[in-house]
Amino acid sequence: MRSQSYDGASNMSGKQMGLASKPSSRELYHSLQGALVESRHYTRLRLDAL
């Protein structure tokens, strides 16, 4: 659920910046970075819960 909203936010920011040259690669990088941060945060929460 959260990953989808994060991808949507990254896509919106990419469109707003107006990257017409290569928006796909940058959006991919941002979405991947966001997913890494989300998963890291989630695993940290799980470890704290344990």
mmCIF file of N, CA and C in Angstrom:
data_model
loop_
_atom_site.group_PDB
_atom_site.id
_atom_site.type_symbol
_atom_site.label_atom_id
_atom_site.label_comp_id
_atom_site.label_asym_id
_atom_site.label_seq_id
_atom_site.Cartn_x
_atom_site.Cartn_y
_atom_site.Cartn_z
ATOM 1 N N MET A 1 0.828 -1.192 0.000
ATOM 2 C CA MET A 1 0.000 0.000 0.000
ATOM 3 C C MET A 1 0.875 1.258 0.000
ATOM 4 N N ARG A 2 1.802 1.322 0.950
ATOM 5 C CA ARG A 2 2.603 2.530 1.085
ATOM 6 C C ARG A 2 3.532 2.716 -0.119
ATOM 7 N N SER A 3 4.035 1.604 -0.675
ATOM 8 C CA SER A 3 4.948 1.707 -1.820
ATOM 9 C C SER A 3 4.230 2.339 -3.008
ATOM 10 N N GLN A 4 2.946 1.992 -3.208
ATOM 11 C CA GLN A 4 2.207 2.567 -4.330
ATOM 12 C C GLN A 4 2.093 4.077 -4.165
ATOM 13 N N SER A 5 1.752 4.542 -2.963
ATOM 14 C CA SER A 5 1.615 5.978 -2.741
ATOM 15 C C SER A 5 2.974 6.658 -2.939
ATOM 16 N N TYR A 6 4.057 6.006 -2.516
ATOM 17 C CA TYR A 6 5.390 6.590 -2.675
ATOM 18 C C TYR A 6 5.727 6.721 -4.158
ATOM 19 N N ASP A 7 5.404 5.684 -4.958
ATOM 20 C CA ASP A 7 5.653 5.760 -6.399
ATOM 21 C C ASP A 7 4.857 6.895 -7.008
ATOM 22 N N GLY A 8 3.608 7.052 -6.582
ATOM 23 C CA GLY A 8 2.776 8.130 -7.106
ATOM 24 C C GLY A 8 3.385 9.483 -6.782
ATOM 25 N N ALA A 9 3.900 9.642 -5.573
ATOM 26 C CA ALA A 9 4.492 10.914 -5.182
ATOM 27 C C ALA A 9 5.742 11.195 -6.011
ATOM 28 N N SER A 10 6.577 10.186 -6.224
ATOM 29 C CA SER A 10 7.795 10.385 -7.010
ATOM 30 C C SER A 10 7.449 10.738 -8.454
ATOM 31 N N ASN A 11 6.428 10.070 -8.996
ATOM 32 C CA ASN A 11 6.019 10.373 -10.369
ATOM 33 C C ASN A 11 5.504 11.800 -10.469
ATOM 34 N N MET A 12 4.729 12.234 -9.496
ATOM 35 C CA MET A 12 4.188 13.594 -9.506
ATOM 36 C C MET A 12 5.327 14.598 -9.438
ATOM 37 N N SER A 13 6.280 14.392 -8.549
ATOM 38 C CA SER A 13 7.395 15.326 -8.418
ATOM 39 C C SER A 13 8.204 15.360 -9.725
ATOM 40 N N GLY A 14 8.392 14.197 -10.348
ATOM 41 C CA GLY A 14 9.129 14.153 -11.608
ATOM 42 C C GLY A 14 8.413 14.926 -12.688
ATOM 43 N N LYS A 15 7.078 14.801 -12.746
ATOM 44 C CA LYS A 15 6.320 15.531 -13.752
ATOM 45 C C LYS A 15 6.365 17.026 -13.468
ATOM 46 N N GLN A 16 6.299 17.402 -12.203
ATOM 47 C CA GLN A 16 6.315 18.818 -11.853
ATOM 48 C C GLN A 16 7.660 19.448 -12.225
ATOM 49 N N MET A 17 8.749 18.724 -12.023
ATOM 50 C CA MET A 17 10.059 19.274 -12.361
ATOM 51 C C MET A 17 10.211 19.411 -13.868
ATOM 52 N N GLY A 18 9.424 18.642 -14.625
ATOM 53 C CA GLY A 18 9.455 18.793 -16.073
ATOM 54 C C GLY A 18 10.712 18.189 -16.683
ATOM 55 N N LEU A 19 11.063 16.968 -16.283
ATOM 56 C CA LEU A 19 12.239 16.317 -16.851
ATOM 57 C C LEU A 19 11.824 15.603 -18.136
ATOM 58 N N ALA A 20 12.014 16.286 -19.263
ATOM 59 C CA ALA A 20 11.577 15.719 -20.544
ATOM 60 C C ALA A 20 12.685 14.870 -21.169
ATOM 61 N N SER A 21 13.932 15.078 -20.730
ATOM 62 C CA SER A 21 15.039 14.344 -21.351
ATOM 63 C C SER A 21 14.984 12.861 -20.975
ATOM 64 N N LYS A 22 15.136 12.552 -19.681
ATOM 65 C CA LYS A 22 15.112 11.149 -19.243
ATOM 66 C C LYS A 22 14.410 11.059 -17.895
ATOM 67 N N PRO A 23 13.068 11.173 -17.880
ATOM 68 C CA PRO A 23 12.340 11.126 -16.608
ATOM 69 C C PRO A 23 12.191 9.709 -16.074
ATOM 70 N N SER A 24 12.165 8.732 -16.980
ATOM 71 C CA SER A 24 11.912 7.350 -16.556
ATOM 72 C C SER A 24 13.033 6.857 -15.634
ATOM 73 N N SER A 25 14.276 7.066 -16.027
ATOM 74 C CA SER A 25 15.394 6.556 -15.227
ATOM 75 C C SER A 25 15.421 7.239 -13.864
ATOM 76 N N ARG A 26 15.188 8.554 -13.846
ATOM 77 C CA ARG A 26 15.247 9.268 -12.566
ATOM 78 C C ARG A 26 14.084 8.845 -11.670
ATOM 79 N N GLU A 27 12.897 8.696 -12.268
ATOM 80 C CA GLU A 27 11.740 8.257 -11.465
ATOM 81 C C GLU A 27 11.992 6.859 -10.921
ATOM 82 N N LEU A 28 12.582 5.987 -11.751
ATOM 83 C CA LEU A 28 12.893 4.630 -11.303
ATOM 84 C C LEU A 28 13.847 4.684 -10.112
ATOM 85 N N TYR A 29 14.877 5.528 -10.212
ATOM 86 C CA TYR A 29 15.862 5.634 -9.139
ATOM 87 C C TYR A 29 15.200 6.115 -7.853
ATOM 88 N N HIS A 30 14.358 7.153 -7.984
ATOM 89 C CA HIS A 30 13.705 7.704 -6.792
ATOM 90 C C HIS A 30 12.772 6.679 -6.165
ATOM 91 N N SER A 31 11.987 5.989 -6.993
ATOM 92 C CA SER A 31 11.048 4.997 -6.462
ATOM 93 C C SER A 31 11.813 3.854 -5.789
ATOM 94 N N LEU A 32 12.947 3.454 -6.393
ATOM 95 C CA LEU A 32 13.746 2.377 -5.805
ATOM 96 C C LEU A 32 14.328 2.829 -4.469
ATOM 97 N N GLN A 33 14.838 4.058 -4.448
ATOM 98 C CA GLN A 33 15.401 4.586 -3.202
ATOM 99 C C GLN A 33 14.329 4.645 -2.121
ATOM 100 N N GLY A 34 13.118 5.094 -2.514
ATOM 101 C CA GLY A 34 12.028 5.165 -1.548
ATOM 102 C C GLY A 34 11.665 3.792 -1.016
ATOM 103 N N ALA A 35 11.647 2.800 -1.911
ATOM 104 C CA ALA A 35 11.299 1.444 -1.482
ATOM 105 C C ALA A 35 12.344 0.922 -0.493
ATOM 106 N N LEU A 36 13.618 1.233 -0.755
ATOM 107 C CA LEU A 36 14.673 0.792 0.156
ATOM 108 C C LEU A 36 14.482 1.417 1.529
ATOM 109 N N VAL A 37 14.202 2.721 1.547
ATOM 110 C CA VAL A 37 14.006 3.414 2.827
ATOM 111 C C VAL A 37 12.795 2.836 3.547
ATOM 112 N N GLU A 38 11.708 2.602 2.790
ATOM 113 C CA GLU A 38 10.497 2.058 3.412
ATOM 114 C C GLU A 38 10.777 0.681 4.016
ATOM 115 N N SER A 39 11.425 -0.199 3.252
ATOM 116 C CA SER A 39 11.685 -1.553 3.744
ATOM 117 C C SER A 39 12.615 -1.503 4.959
ATOM 118 N N ARG A 40 13.605 -0.615 4.909
ATOM 119 C CA ARG A 40 14.529 -0.503 6.034
ATOM 120 C C ARG A 40 13.777 -0.049 7.284
ATOM 121 N N HIS A 41 12.888 0.941 7.102
ATOM 122 C CA HIS A 41 12.109 1.438 8.230
ATOM 123 C C HIS A 41 11.187 0.348 8.761
ATOM 124 N N TYR A 42 10.588 -0.429 7.848
ATOM 125 C CA TYR A 42 9.659 -1.479 8.253
ATOM 126 C C TYR A 42 10.392 -2.558 9.047
ATOM 127 N N THR A 43 11.555 -2.982 8.554
ATOM 128 C CA THR A 43 12.309 -4.020 9.259
ATOM 129 C C THR A 43 12.739 -3.499 10.633
ATOM 130 N N ARG A 44 13.079 -2.225 10.708
ATOM 131 C CA ARG A 44 13.487 -1.650 11.993
ATOM 132 C C ARG A 44 12.317 -1.683 12.967
ATOM 133 N N LEU A 45 11.108 -1.354 12.475
ATOM 134 C CA LEU A 45 9.927 -1.399 13.336
ATOM 135 C C LEU A 45 9.672 -2.831 13.799
ATOM 136 N N ARG A 46 9.835 -3.789 12.880
ATOM 137 C CA ARG A 46 9.603 -5.189 13.241
ATOM 138 C C ARG A 46 10.605 -5.626 14.311
ATOM 139 N N LEU A 47 11.858 -5.221 14.164
ATOM 140 C CA LEU A 47 12.867 -5.603 15.149
ATOM 141 C C LEU A 47 12.554 -4.965 16.500
ATOM 142 N N ASP A 48 12.111 -3.701 16.480
ATOM 143 C CA ASP A 48 11.751 -3.046 17.737
ATOM 144 C C ASP A 48 10.573 -3.751 18.390
ATOM 145 N N ALA A 49 9.612 -4.209 17.555
ATOM 146 C CA ALA A 49 8.434 -4.899 18.101
ATOM 147 C C ALA A 49 8.854 -6.219 18.763
ATOM 148 N N LEU A 50 9.815 -6.919 18.149
ATOM 149 C CA LEU A 50 10.278 -8.182 18.719
ATOM 150 C C LEU A 50 11.045 -7.904 20.014
#
